N, CA, C and O atoms as a GROMACS GRO file, in nm:
protein
  572
    1MET      N    1  13.792  29.079  -1.734
    1MET     CA    2  13.809  28.954  -1.695
    1MET      C    3  13.695  28.870  -1.766
    1MET      O    4  13.583  28.918  -1.779
    2ALA      N    5  13.725  28.751  -1.810
    2ALA     CA    6  13.625  28.657  -1.866
    2ALA      C    7  13.632  28.519  -1.801
    2ALA      O    8  13.738  28.476  -1.755
    3ASP      N    9  13.520  28.452  -1.798
    3ASP     CA   10  13.508  28.322  -1.744
    3ASP      C   11  13.541  28.221  -1.852
    3ASP      O   12  13.568  28.258  -1.967
    4GLU      N   13  13.538  28.088  -1.814
    4GLU     CA   14  13.557  27.990  -1.911
    4GLU      C   15  13.471  27.976  -2.034
    4GLU      O   16  13.510  27.920  -2.137
    5ASP      N   17  13.350  28.032  -2.018
    5ASP     CA   18  13.245  28.031  -2.124
    5ASP      C   19  13.252  28.175  -2.206
    5ASP      O   20  13.171  28.204  -2.293
    6GLY      N   21  13.355  28.257  -2.168
    6GLY     CA   22  13.359  28.383  -2.238
    6GLY      C   23  13.282  28.495  -2.200
    6GLY      O   24  13.281  28.603  -2.258
    7ARG      N   25  13.209  28.462  -2.085
    7ARG     CA   26  13.118  28.576  -2.034
    7ARG      C   27  13.213  28.690  -1.983
    7ARG      O   28  13.313  28.663  -1.916
    8ARG      N   29  13.179  28.812  -2.014
    8ARG     CA   30  13.272  28.922  -1.974
    8ARG      C   31  13.218  28.984  -1.835
    8ARG      O   32  13.099  28.999  -1.809
    9TYR      N   33  13.320  29.015  -1.753
    9TYR     CA   34  13.296  29.079  -1.632
    9TYR      C   35  13.354  29.214  -1.638
    9TYR      O   36  13.456  29.238  -1.703
   10GLU      N   37  13.283  29.311  -1.565
   10GLU     CA   38  13.345  29.443  -1.547
   10GLU      C   39  13.476  29.433  -1.489
   10GLU      O   40  13.503  29.355  -1.397
   11THR      N   41  13.565  29.520  -1.546
   11THR     CA   42  13.697  29.521  -1.485
   11THR      C   43  13.702  29.604  -1.357
   11THR      O   44  13.789  29.580  -1.273
   12ALA      N   45  13.610  29.702  -1.340
   12ALA     CA   46  13.601  29.765  -1.213
   12ALA      C   47  13.556  29.671  -1.115
   12ALA      O   48  13.465  29.590  -1.136
   13GLY      N   49  13.616  29.681  -1.014
   13GLY     CA   50  13.581  29.583  -0.890
   13GLY      C   51  13.696  29.578  -0.800
   13GLY      O   52  13.750  29.683  -0.765
   14LEU      N   53  13.738  29.465  -0.759
   14LEU     CA   54  13.826  29.455  -0.660
   14LEU      C   55  13.956  29.378  -0.720
   14LEU      O   56  13.941  29.277  -0.789
   15ARG      N   57  14.079  29.427  -0.691
   15ARG     CA   58  14.201  29.371  -0.721
   15ARG      C   59  14.301  29.412  -0.625
   15ARG      O   60  14.332  29.530  -0.604
   16ARG      N   61  14.351  29.308  -0.566
   16ARG     CA   62  14.447  29.331  -0.452
   16ARG      C   63  14.567  29.223  -0.463
   16ARG      O   64  14.543  29.105  -0.484
   17ARG      N   65  14.688  29.269  -0.448
   17ARG     CA   66  14.808  29.185  -0.439
   17ARG      C   67  14.822  29.150  -0.287
   17ARG      O   68  14.795  29.238  -0.205
   18LEU      N   69  14.862  29.025  -0.245
   18LEU     CA   70  14.863  28.989  -0.121
   18LEU      C   71  14.999  28.931  -0.093
   18LEU      O   72  15.041  28.841  -0.165
   19GLY      N   73  15.074  28.981   0.013
   19GLY     CA   74  15.191  28.951   0.043
   19GLY      C   75  15.201  28.803   0.103
   19GLY      O   76  15.106  28.761   0.168
   20HIS      N   77  15.315  28.722   0.083
   20HIS     CA   78  15.319  28.585   0.130
   20HIS      C   79  15.289  28.587   0.284
   20HIS      O   80  15.349  28.663   0.360
   21ALA      N   81  15.200  28.506   0.324
   21ALA     CA   82  15.160  28.478   0.458
   21ALA      C   83  15.111  28.597   0.536
   21ALA      O   84  15.113  28.594   0.659
   22ASP      N   85  15.066  28.702   0.471
   22ASP     CA   86  15.024  28.824   0.531
   22ASP      C   87  14.870  28.806   0.570
   22ASP      O   88  14.786  28.844   0.488
   23LEU      N   89  14.835  28.755   0.676
   23LEU     CA   90  14.692  28.730   0.718
   23LEU      C   91  14.628  28.865   0.756
   23LEU      O   92  14.506  28.869   0.773
   24THR      N   93  14.699  28.969   0.770
   24THR     CA   94  14.618  29.084   0.790
   24THR      C   95  14.553  29.140   0.657
   24THR      O   96  14.475  29.236   0.656
   25ALA      N   97  14.593  29.070   0.546
   25ALA     CA   98  14.523  29.102   0.422
   25ALA      C   99  14.374  29.057   0.415
   25ALA      O  100  14.289  29.116   0.349
   26VAL      N  101  14.351  28.944   0.491
   26VAL     CA  102  14.208  28.892   0.496
   26VAL      C  103  14.109  28.979   0.529
   26VAL      O  104  14.018  28.995   0.448
   27PRO      N  105  14.109  29.050   0.654
   27PRO     CA  106  14.003  29.153   0.680
   27PRO      C  107  13.998  29.269   0.579
   27PRO      O  108  13.891  29.323   0.551
   28GLU      N  109  14.120  29.310   0.521
   28GLU     CA  110  14.119  29.421   0.431
   28GLU      C  111  14.050  29.382   0.309
   28GLU      O  112  13.980  29.466   0.252
   29VAL      N  113  14.061  29.261   0.262
   29VAL     CA  114  13.998  29.209   0.139
   29VAL      C  115  13.836  29.201   0.172
   29VAL      O  116  13.751  29.238   0.091
   30ARG      N  117  13.808  29.153   0.291
   30ARG     CA  118  13.661  29.141   0.320
   30ARG      C  119  13.603  29.266   0.337
   30ARG      O  120  13.484  29.277   0.308
   31HIS      N  121  13.670  29.373   0.382
   31HIS     CA  122  13.611  29.509   0.396
   31HIS      C  123  13.595  29.569   0.242
   31HIS      O  124  13.495  29.636   0.215
   32ALA      N  125  13.693  29.546   0.146
   32ALA     CA  126  13.696  29.597   0.020
   32ALA      C  127  13.580  29.517  -0.064
   32ALA      O  128  13.513  29.579  -0.147
   33LEU      N  129  13.563  29.404  -0.044
   33LEU     CA  130  13.460  29.329  -0.118
   33LEU      C  131  13.318  29.360  -0.054
   33LEU      O  132  13.221  29.360  -0.129
   34ARG      N  133  13.304  29.386   0.072
   34ARG     CA  134  13.173  29.442   0.131
   34ARG      C  135  13.141  29.569   0.059
   34ARG      O  136  13.027  29.588   0.015
   35GLU      N  137  13.239  29.660   0.044
   35GLU     CA  138  13.216  29.789  -0.036
   35GLU      C  139  13.164  29.763  -0.173
   35GLU      O  140  13.070  29.828  -0.218
   36LEU      N  141  13.222  29.672  -0.236
   36LEU     CA  142  13.190  29.648  -0.376
   36LEU      C  143  13.055  29.590  -0.397
   36LEU      O  144  12.991  29.611  -0.500
   37LEU      N  145  13.011  29.512  -0.295
   37LEU     CA  146  12.889  29.446  -0.298
   37LEU      C  147  12.774  29.500  -0.207
   37LEU      O  148  12.679  29.431  -0.170
   38ARG      N  149  12.793  29.631  -0.175
   38ARG     CA  150  12.707  29.699  -0.082
   38ARG      C  151  12.561  29.687  -0.122
   38ARG      O  152  12.474  29.665  -0.037
   39CYS      N  153  12.531  29.703  -0.259
   39CYS     CA  154  12.391  29.707  -0.309
   39CYS      C  155  12.375  29.596  -0.408
   39CYS      O  156  12.297  29.610  -0.503
   40TRP      N  157  12.452  29.475  -0.391
   40TRP     CA  158  12.444  29.356  -0.480
   40TRP      C  159  12.364  29.248  -0.434
   40TRP      O  160  12.368  29.218  -0.315
   41GLY      N  161  12.288  29.183  -0.520
   41GLY     CA  162  12.227  29.045  -0.504
   41GLY      C  163  12.122  29.033  -0.403
   41GLY      O  164  12.093  29.129  -0.330
   42ARG      N  165  12.066  28.922  -0.396
   42ARG     CA  166  11.974  28.871  -0.306
   42ARG      C  167  12.026  28.891  -0.159
   42ARG      O  168  12.145  28.908  -0.136
   43PRO      N  169  11.936  28.888  -0.068
   43PRO     CA  170  11.980  28.886   0.081
   43PRO      C  171  12.063  28.765   0.105
   43PRO      O  172  12.030  28.652   0.068
   44GLY      N  173  12.177  28.794   0.171
   44GLY     CA  174  12.276  28.698   0.206
   44GLY      C  175  12.379  28.662   0.113
   44GLY      O  176  12.481  28.604   0.151
   45ARG      N  177  12.357  28.693  -0.012
   45ARG     CA  178  12.459  28.654  -0.107
   45ARG      C  179  12.591  28.731  -0.102
   45ARG      O  180  12.694  28.677  -0.143
   46ALA      N  181  12.592  28.849  -0.054
   46ALA     CA  182  12.718  28.924  -0.019
   46ALA      C  183  12.791  28.864   0.086
   46ALA      O  184  12.914  28.857   0.080
   47ASP      N  185  12.712  28.811   0.200
   47ASP     CA  186  12.768  28.744   0.314
   47ASP      C  187  12.849  28.623   0.260
   47ASP      O  188  12.966  28.606   0.294
   48ILE      N  189  12.785  28.541   0.179
   48ILE     CA  190  12.847  28.409   0.130
   48ILE      C  191  12.971  28.450   0.033
   48ILE      O  192  13.070  28.377   0.027
   49ALA      N  193  12.961  28.568  -0.041
   49ALA     CA  194  13.071  28.597  -0.116
   49ALA      C  195  13.193  28.632  -0.033
   49ALA      O  196  13.305  28.594  -0.066
   50GLU      N  197  13.167  28.711   0.087
   50GLU     CA  198  13.273  28.732   0.181
   50GLU      C  199  13.335  28.617   0.240
   50GLU      O  200  13.458  28.609   0.247
   51LEU      N  201  13.249  28.517   0.286
   51LEU     CA  202  13.305  28.399   0.342
   51LEU      C  203  13.389  28.320   0.249
   51LEU      O  204  13.499  28.278   0.284
   52LEU      N  205  13.339  28.300   0.132
   52LEU     CA  206  13.415  28.214   0.032
   52LEU      C  207  13.545  28.278  -0.005
   52LEU      O  208  13.649  28.212  -0.016
   53THR      N  209  13.538  28.420  -0.025
   53THR     CA  210  13.650  28.491  -0.072
   53THR      C  211  13.771  28.493   0.044
   53THR      O  212  13.891  28.487   0.014
   54CYS      N  213  13.725  28.501   0.166
   54CYS     CA  214  13.815  28.489   0.283
   54CYS      C  215  13.881  28.355   0.287
   54CYS      O  216  14.001  28.345   0.309
   55GLU      N  217  13.799  28.244   0.264
   55GLU     CA  218  13.849  28.115   0.267
   55GLU      C  219  13.964  28.093   0.150
   55GLU      O  220  14.072  28.038   0.170
   56LEU      N  221  13.923  28.142   0.038
   56LEU     CA  222  14.031  28.113  -0.077
   56LEU      C  223  14.153  28.202  -0.045
   56LEU      O  224  14.266  28.156  -0.062
   57VAL      N  225  14.137  28.323  -0.002
   57VAL     CA  226  14.258  28.419   0.030
   57VAL      C  227  14.342  28.354   0.142
   57VAL      O  228  14.465  28.353   0.138
   58THR      N  229  14.269  28.298   0.244
   58THR     CA  230  14.339  28.232   0.361
   58THR      C  231  14.420  28.115   0.308
   58THR      O  232  14.537  28.098   0.343
   59ASN      N  233  14.354  28.032   0.220
   59ASN     CA  234  14.431  27.912   0.166
   59ASN      C  235  14.553  27.952   0.084
   59ASN      O  236  14.661  27.895   0.100
   60ALA      N  237  14.535  28.054  -0.008
   60ALA     CA  238  14.655  28.106  -0.071
   60ALA      C  239  14.770  28.155   0.016
   60ALA      O  240  14.888  28.126  -0.006
   61LEU      N  241  14.728  28.233   0.118
   61LEU     CA  242  14.832  28.283   0.207
   61LEU      C  243  14.905  28.181   0.305
   61LEU      O  244  15.020  28.195   0.346
   62ILE      N  245  14.820  28.076   0.336
   62ILE     CA  246  14.884  27.973   0.424
   62ILE      C  247  14.954  27.865   0.360
   62ILE      O  248  15.057  27.817   0.406
   63HIS      N  249  14.896  27.824   0.250
   63HIS     CA  250  14.945  27.704   0.186
   63HIS      C  251  15.029  27.724   0.048
   63HIS      O  252  15.046  27.632  -0.030
   64THR      N  253  15.074  27.842   0.030
   64THR     CA  254  15.165  27.868  -0.074
   64THR      C  255  15.284  27.950  -0.018
   64THR      O  256  15.283  28.005   0.092
   65GLU      N  257  15.387  27.951  -0.105
   65GLU     CA  258  15.513  28.024  -0.057
   65GLU      C  259  15.548  28.155  -0.125
   65GLU      O  260  15.659  28.206  -0.121
   66GLY      N  261  15.452  28.199  -0.183
   66GLY     CA  262  15.475  28.324  -0.256
   66GLY      C  263  15.355  28.422  -0.244
   66GLY      O  264  15.260  28.395  -0.170
   67ASP      N  265  15.360  28.534  -0.317
   67ASP     CA  266  15.255  28.630  -0.314
   67ASP      C  267  15.125  28.565  -0.381
   67ASP      O  268  15.131  28.460  -0.445
   68ALA      N  269  15.016  28.630  -0.363
   68ALA     CA  270  14.887  28.592  -0.428
   68ALA      C  271  14.816  28.714  -0.471
   68ALA      O  272  14.857  28.825  -0.438
   69GLU      N  273  14.710  28.697  -0.545
   69GLU     CA  274  14.631  28.807  -0.604
   69GLU      C  275  14.481  28.764  -0.600
   69GLU      O  276  14.443  28.653  -0.640
   70VAL      N  277  14.397  28.863  -0.547
   70VAL     CA  278  14.257  28.830  -0.543
   70VAL      C  279  14.189  28.944  -0.636
   70VAL      O  280  14.223  29.062  -0.630
   71THR      N  281  14.097  28.898  -0.714
   71THR     CA  282  14.014  28.983  -0.815
   71THR      C  283  13.874  28.941  -0.809
   71THR      O  284  13.840  28.824  -0.826
   72ALA      N  285  13.789  29.042  -0.784
   72ALA     CA  286  13.647  29.032  -0.780
   72ALA      C  287  13.588  29.109  -0.890
   72ALA      O  288  13.632  29.222  -0.909
   73ALA      N  289  13.487  29.058  -0.971
   73ALA     CA  290  13.429  29.136  -1.067
   73ALA      C  291  13.275  29.100  -1.087
   73ALA      O  292  13.228  28.990  -1.057
   74LEU      N  293  13.205  29.201  -1.140
   74LEU     CA  294  13.070  29.168  -1.156
   74LEU      C  295  13.025  29.158  -1.306
   74LEU      O  296  13.088  29.224  -1.389
   75ALA      N  297  12.924  29.083  -1.343
   75ALA     CA  298  12.879  29.074  -1.481
   75ALA      C  299  12.716  29.060  -1.453
   75ALA      O  300  12.666  28.956  -1.412
   76ALA      N  301  12.646  29.170  -1.479
   76ALA     CA  302  12.502  29.188  -1.452
   76ALA      C  303  12.480  29.147  -1.323
   76ALA      O  304  12.524  29.224  -1.237
   77ALA      N  305  12.416  29.032  -1.279
   77ALA     CA  306  12.382  28.997  -1.151
   77ALA      C  307  12.476  28.888  -1.098
   77ALA      O  308  12.448  28.836  -0.990
   78ARG      N  309  12.586  28.851  -1.168
   78ARG     CA  310  12.679  28.754  -1.115
   78ARG      C  311  12.820  28.803  -1.079
   78ARG      O  312  12.881  28.888  -1.142
   79LEU      N  313  12.860  28.742  -0.976
   79LEU     CA  314  12.999  28.777  -0.913
   79LEU      C  315  13.093  28.670  -0.948
   79LEU      O  316  13.060  28.552  -0.949
   80ARG      N  317  13.219  28.715  -0.980
   80ARG     CA  318  13.320  28.612  -1.010
   80ARG      C  319  13.439  28.672  -0.915
   80ARG      O  320  13.471  28.791  -0.916
   81VAL      N  321  13.499  28.570  -0.830
   81VAL     CA  322  13.618  28.600  -0.752
   81VAL      C  323  13.714  28.494  -0.801
   81VAL      O  324  13.684  28.376  -0.822
   82GLU      N  325  13.835  28.550  -0.816
   82GLU     CA  326  13.952  28.460  -0.846
   82GLU      C  327  14.066  28.494  -0.757
   82GLU      O  328  14.096  28.611  -0.732
   83VAL      N  329  14.134  28.383  -0.706
   83VAL     CA  330  14.249  28.404  -0.622
   83VAL      C  331  14.362  28.328  -0.700
   83VAL      O  332  14.352  28.209  -0.730
   84ARG      N  333  14.463  28.402  -0.728
   84ARG     CA  334  14.583  28.343  -0.808
   84ARG      C  335  14.699  28.327  -0.709
   84ARG      O  336  14.726  28.416  -0.628
   85ASP      N  337  14.762  28.216  -0.716
   85ASP     CA  338  14.892  28.193  -0.646
   85ASP      C  339  14.989  28.124  -0.727
   85ASP      O  340  14.955  28.082  -0.837
   86ARG      N  341  15.111  28.109  -0.681
   86ARG     CA  342  15.224  28.045  -0.758
   86ARG      C  343  15.239  27.901  -0.748
   86ARG      O  344  15.322  27.841  -0.816
   87LEU      N  345  15.153  27.837  -0.658
   87LEU     CA  346  15.177  27.698  -0.636
   87LEU      C  347  15.117  27.615  -0.746
   87LEU      O  348  14.999  27.632  -0.779
   88GLU      N  349  15.195  27.528  -0.802
   88GLU     CA  350  15.131  27.448  -0.915
   88GLU      C  351  15.089  27.312  -0.867
   88GLU      O  352  15.131  27.209  -0.920
   89GLN      N  353  15.008  27.312  -0.769
   89GLN     CA  354  14.946  27.198  -0.716
   89GLN      C  355  14.793  27.216  -0.699
   89GLN      O  356  14.748  27.314  -0.639
   90LEU      N  357  14.716  27.121  -0.751
   90LEU     CA  358  14.571  27.132  -0.735
   90LEU      C  359  14.518  27.123  -0.597
   90LEU      O  360  14.559  27.031  -0.526
   91PRO      N  361  14.434  27.204  -0.554
   91PRO     CA  362  14.382  27.194  -0.406
   91PRO      C  363  14.279  27.081  -0.402
   91PRO      O  364  14.216  27.051  -0.503
   92GLU      N  365  14.265  27.026  -0.299
   92GLU     CA  366  14.169  26.914  -0.273
   92GLU      C  367  14.075  26.943  -0.163
   92GLU      O  368  14.115  26.958  -0.047
   93PRO      N  369  13.950  26.951  -0.197
   93PRO     CA  370  13.852  26.981  -0.082
   93PRO      C  371  13.840  26.857   0.021
   93PRO      O  372  13.834  26.740  -0.015
   94LEU      N  373  13.839  26.894   0.136
   94LEU     CA  374  13.829  26.778   0.242
   94LEU      C  375  13.671  26.756   0.268
   94LEU      O  376  13.589  26.847   0.253
   95LEU      N  377  13.642  26.639   0.303
   95LEU     CA  378  13.512  26.609   0.342
   95LEU      C  379  13.488  26.670   0.479
   95LEU      O  380  13.580  26.689   0.557
   96ALA      N  381  13.359  26.700   0.507
   96ALA     CA  382  13.315  26.757   0.640
   96ALA      C  383  13.367  26.681   0.760
   96ALA      O  384  13.397  26.740   0.864
   97ASP      N  385  13.378  26.548   0.748
   97ASP     CA  386  13.420  26.463   0.860
   97ASP      C  387  13.559  26.409   0.841
   97ASP      O  388  13.592  26.304   0.897
   98ALA      N  389  13.639  26.475   0.767
   98ALA     CA  390  13.779  26.429   0.734
   98ALA      C  391  13.867  26.440   0.849
   98ALA      O  392  13.957  26.356   0.853
   99GLU      N  393  13.860  26.526   0.945
   99GLU     CA  394  13.950  26.548   1.063
   99GLU      C  395  13.866  26.506   1.188
   99GLU      O  396  13.779  26.581   1.233
  100PRO      N  397  13.896  26.385   1.244
  100PRO     CA  398  13.818  26.342   1.355
  100PRO      C  399  13.848  26.422   1.494
  100PRO      O  400  13.780  26.404   1.595
  101ASP      N  401  13.957  26.510   1.487
  101ASP     CA  402  13.983  26.581   1.612
  101ASP      C  403  13.908  26.709   1.623
  101ASP      O  404  13.928  26.787   1.716
  102GLY      N  405  13.815  26.732   1.522
  102GLY     CA  406  13.737  26.846   1.520
  102GLY      C  407  13.795  26.979   1.476
  102GLY      O  408  13.738  27.086   1.493
  103SER      N  409  13.908  26.964   1.420
  103SER     CA  410  13.989  27.078   1.351
  103SER      C  411  13.904  27.137   1.241
  103SER      O  412  13.837  27.062   1.171
  104THR      N  413  13.904  27.265   1.225
  104THR     CA  414  13.851  27.330   1.107
  104THR      C  415  13.940  27.341   0.987
  104THR      O  416  13.896  27.382   0.879
  105HIS      N  417  14.070  27.302   1.006
  105HIS     CA  418  14.170  27.316   0.905
  105HIS      C  419  14.130  27.226   0.775
  105HIS      O  420  14.104  27.106   0.778
  106GLY      N  421  14.130  27.305   0.668
  106GLY     CA  422  14.107  27.222   0.538
  106GLY      C  423  13.963  27.228   0.499
  106GLY      O  424  13.924  27.153   0.409
  107ARG      N  425  13.880  27.310   0.557
  107ARG     CA  426  13.729  27.315   0.525
  107ARG      C  427  13.699  27.431   0.428
  107ARG      O  428  13.583  27.448   0.389
  108GLY      N  429  13.792  27.506   0.389
  108GLY     CA  430  13.759  27.617   0.297
  108GLY      C  431  13.706  27.572   0.161
  108GLY      O  432  13.602  27.621   0.115
  109LEU      N  433  13.776  27.480   0.095
  109LEU     CA  434  13.725  27.440  -0.032
  109LEU      C  435  13.600  27.362  -0.020
  109LEU      O  436  13.517  27.363  -0.111
  110PHE      N  437  13.585  27.292   0.089
  110PHE     CA  438  13.449  27.226   0.115
  110PHE      C  439  13.340  27.335   0.115
  110PHE      O  440  13.237  27.318   0.050
  111LEU      N  441  13.359  27.437   0.182
  111LEU     CA  442  13.260  27.551   0.185
  111LEU      C  443  13.229  27.611   0.051
  111LEU      O  444  13.116  27.642   0.013
  112VAL      N  445  13.352  27.627  -0.024
  112VAL     CA  446  13.333  27.685  -0.162
  112VAL      C  447  13.248  27.583  -0.246
  112VAL      O  448  13.155  27.626  -0.315
  113GLN      N  449  13.274  27.464  -0.244
  113GLN     CA  450  13.210  27.363  -0.323
  113GLN      C  451  13.069  27.357  -0.277
  113GLN      O  452  12.985  27.337  -0.365
  114ALA      N  453  13.027  27.370  -0.151
  114ALA     CA  454  12.900  27.363  -0.108
  114ALA      C  455  12.810  27.485  -0.131
  114ALA      O  456  12.689  27.472  -0.143
  115LEU      N  457  12.871  27.603  -0.137
  115LEU     CA  458  12.790  27.733  -0.136
  115LEU      C  459  12.802  27.808  -0.268
  115LEU      O  460  12.717  27.892  -0.299
  116ALA      N  461  12.905  27.780  -0.347
  116ALA     CA  462  12.916  27.847  -0.476
  116ALA      C  463  12.818  27.800  -0.575
  116ALA      O  464  12.772  27.687  -0.564
  117ASP      N  465  12.780  27.880  -0.674
  117ASP     CA  466  12.696  27.838  -0.779
  117ASP      C  467  12.786  27.767  -0.891
  117ASP      O  468  12.738  27.683  -0.968
  118ALA      N  469  12.912  27.803  -0.896
  118ALA     CA  470  13.015  27.744  -0.981
  118ALA      C  471  13.149  27.771  -0.920
  118ALA      O  472  13.170  27.874  -0.856
  119TRP      N  473  13.240  27.677  -0.939
  119TRP     CA  474  13.381  27.707  -0.883
  119TRP      C  475  13.479  27.607  -0.960
  119TRP      O  476  13.433  27.506  -1.014
  120GLY      N  477  13.599  27.633  -0.964
  120GLY     CA  478  13.692  27.546  -1.016
  120GLY      C  479  13.846  27.613  -1.006
  120GLY      O  480  13.872  27.721  -0.953
  121VAL      N  481  13.940  27.525  -1.068
  121VAL     CA  482  14.072  27.572  -1.067
  121VAL      C  483  14.120  27.565  -1.202
  121VAL      O  484  14.089  27.474  -1.280
  122ARG      N  485  14.198  27.666  -1.232
  122ARG     CA  486  14.257  27.687  -1.368
  122ARG      C  487  14.408  27.694  -1.356
  122ARG      O  488  14.460  27.792  -1.302
  123MET      N  489  14.482  27.591  -1.405
  123MET     CA  490  14.630  27.586  -1.391
  123MET      C  491  14.678  27.692  -1.496
  123MET      O  492  14.621  27.703  -1.605
  124GLN      N  493  14.779  27.766  -1.462
  124GLN     CA  494  14.842  27.873  -1.544
  124GLN      C  495  14.951  27.829  -1.627
  124GLN      O  496  14.988  27.893  -1.726
  125GLY      N  497  15.007  27.714  -1.589
  125GLY     CA  498  15.111  27.652  -1.681
  125GLY      C  499  15.247  27.728  -1.685
  125GLY      O  500  15.242  27.846  -1.651
  126HIS      N  501  15.360  27.680  -1.718
  126HIS     CA  502  15.494  27.729  -1.727
  126HIS      C  503  15.538  27.816  -1.608
  126HIS      O  504  15.592  27.926  -1.614
  127GLY      N  505  15.505  27.746  -1.500
  127GLY     CA  506  15.547  27.810  -1.366
  127GLY      C  507  15.454  27.918  -1.314
  127GLY      O  508  15.488  27.983  -1.214
  128GLY      N  509  15.335  27.942  -1.378
  128GLY     CA  510  15.238  28.048  -1.335
  128GLY      C  511  15.154  28.023  -1.235
  128GLY      O  512  15.076  28.110  -1.197
  129GLY      N  513  15.158  27.898  -1.179
  129GLY     CA  514  15.072  27.873  -1.055
  129GLY      C  515  14.928  27.825  -1.114
  129GLY      O  516  14.908  27.761  -1.217
  130LYS      N  517  14.835  27.873  -1.021
  130LYS     CA  518  14.701  27.837  -1.060
  130LYS      C  519  14.605  27.959  -1.011
  130LYS      O  520  14.644  28.053  -0.942
  131VAL      N  521  14.483  27.941  -1.055
  131VAL     CA  522  14.379  28.041  -1.024
  131VAL      C  523  14.261  27.953  -0.956
  131VAL      O  524  14.218  27.855  -1.017
  132VAL      N  525  14.217  27.982  -0.848
  132VAL     CA  526  14.103  27.912  -0.776
  132VAL      C  527  13.985  28.015  -0.793
  132VAL      O  528  14.008  28.130  -0.757
  133TRP      N  529  13.869  27.985  -0.840
  133TRP     CA  530  13.767  28.080  -0.869
  133TRP      C  531  13.633  28.023  -0.815
  133TRP      O  532  13.617  27.902  -0.795
  134PHE      N  533  13.534  28.120  -0.792
  134PHE     CA  534  13.407  28.086  -0.777
  134PHE      C  535  13.318  28.195  -0.833
  134PHE      O  536  13.361  28.309  -0.849
  135GLU      N  537  13.183  28.155  -0.865
  135GLU     CA  538  13.080  28.236  -0.900
  135GLU      C  539  12.962  28.239  -0.830
  135GLU      O  540  12.920  28.129  -0.796
  136LEU      N  541  12.897  28.336  -0.799
  136LEU     CA  542  12.766  28.345  -0.724
  136LEU      C  543  12.658  28.434  -0.807
  136LEU      O  544  12.681  28.548  -0.847
  137ASP      N  545  12.559  28.375  -0.822
  137ASP     CA  546  12.442  28.444  -0.879
  137ASP      C  547  12.367  28.528  -0.784
  137ASP      O  548  12.314  28.471  -0.688
  138GLY      N  549  12.356  28.661  -0.798
  138GLY     CA  550  12.296  28.755  -0.710
  138GLY      C  551  12.166  28.811  -0.758
  138GLY      O  552  12.109  28.899  -0.694
  139ASP      N  553  12.115  28.760  -0.877
  139ASP     CA  554  11.988  28.804  -0.932
  139ASP      C  555  11.866  28.794  -0.837
  139ASP      O  556  11.831  28.684  -0.795
  140PRO      N  557  11.808  28.897  -0.806
  140PRO     CA  558  11.699  28.898  -0.707
  140PRO      C  559  11.582  28.820  -0.755
  140PRO      O  560  11.497  28.778  -0.676
  141THR      N  561  11.575  28.799  -0.883
  141THR     CA  562  11.458  28.721  -0.948
  141THR      C  563  11.497  28.569  -0.949
  141THR      O  564  11.408  28.486  -0.970
  142ALA      N  565  11.621  28.532  -0.926
  142ALA     CA  566  11.661  28.389  -0.929
  142ALA      C  567  11.600  28.317  -0.807
  142ALA      O  568  11.579  28.382  -0.705
  143GLU      N  569  11.570  28.186  -0.815
  143GLU     CA  570  11.534  28.108  -0.700
  143GLU      C  571  11.646  28.015  -0.652
  143GLU      O  572  11.628  27.942  -0.554
   0.00000   0.00000   0.00000
């Protein structure tokens, strides 16, 4: 896997196909990611990675009508997670106070935007849907 700047990520990592609306996949992905990141990064970074991955996976399973795929890979001390779905619509992060009834619905991308070191959306074109991705720096020497 490579990012937009051509940085190469190890292909060994996490890759899971997710069935449409199969929310049982969320804890399975969380567990697999925890195993991948067992000895990775600064304290707390793996927890953030789990949270953000679960948010993106949940979004793909709830807001699209087809299967999805999650991929996580490491490059040196950097983690990249991608969630691919078939919906050809850009996601929109909601503001923290966007829902006056206190609902937590729609906050996933707001969390990704706030906590990831980088994130974005790549349209696949020709009916291929999109990939929502984020990166976290886990380098213990980074501040």
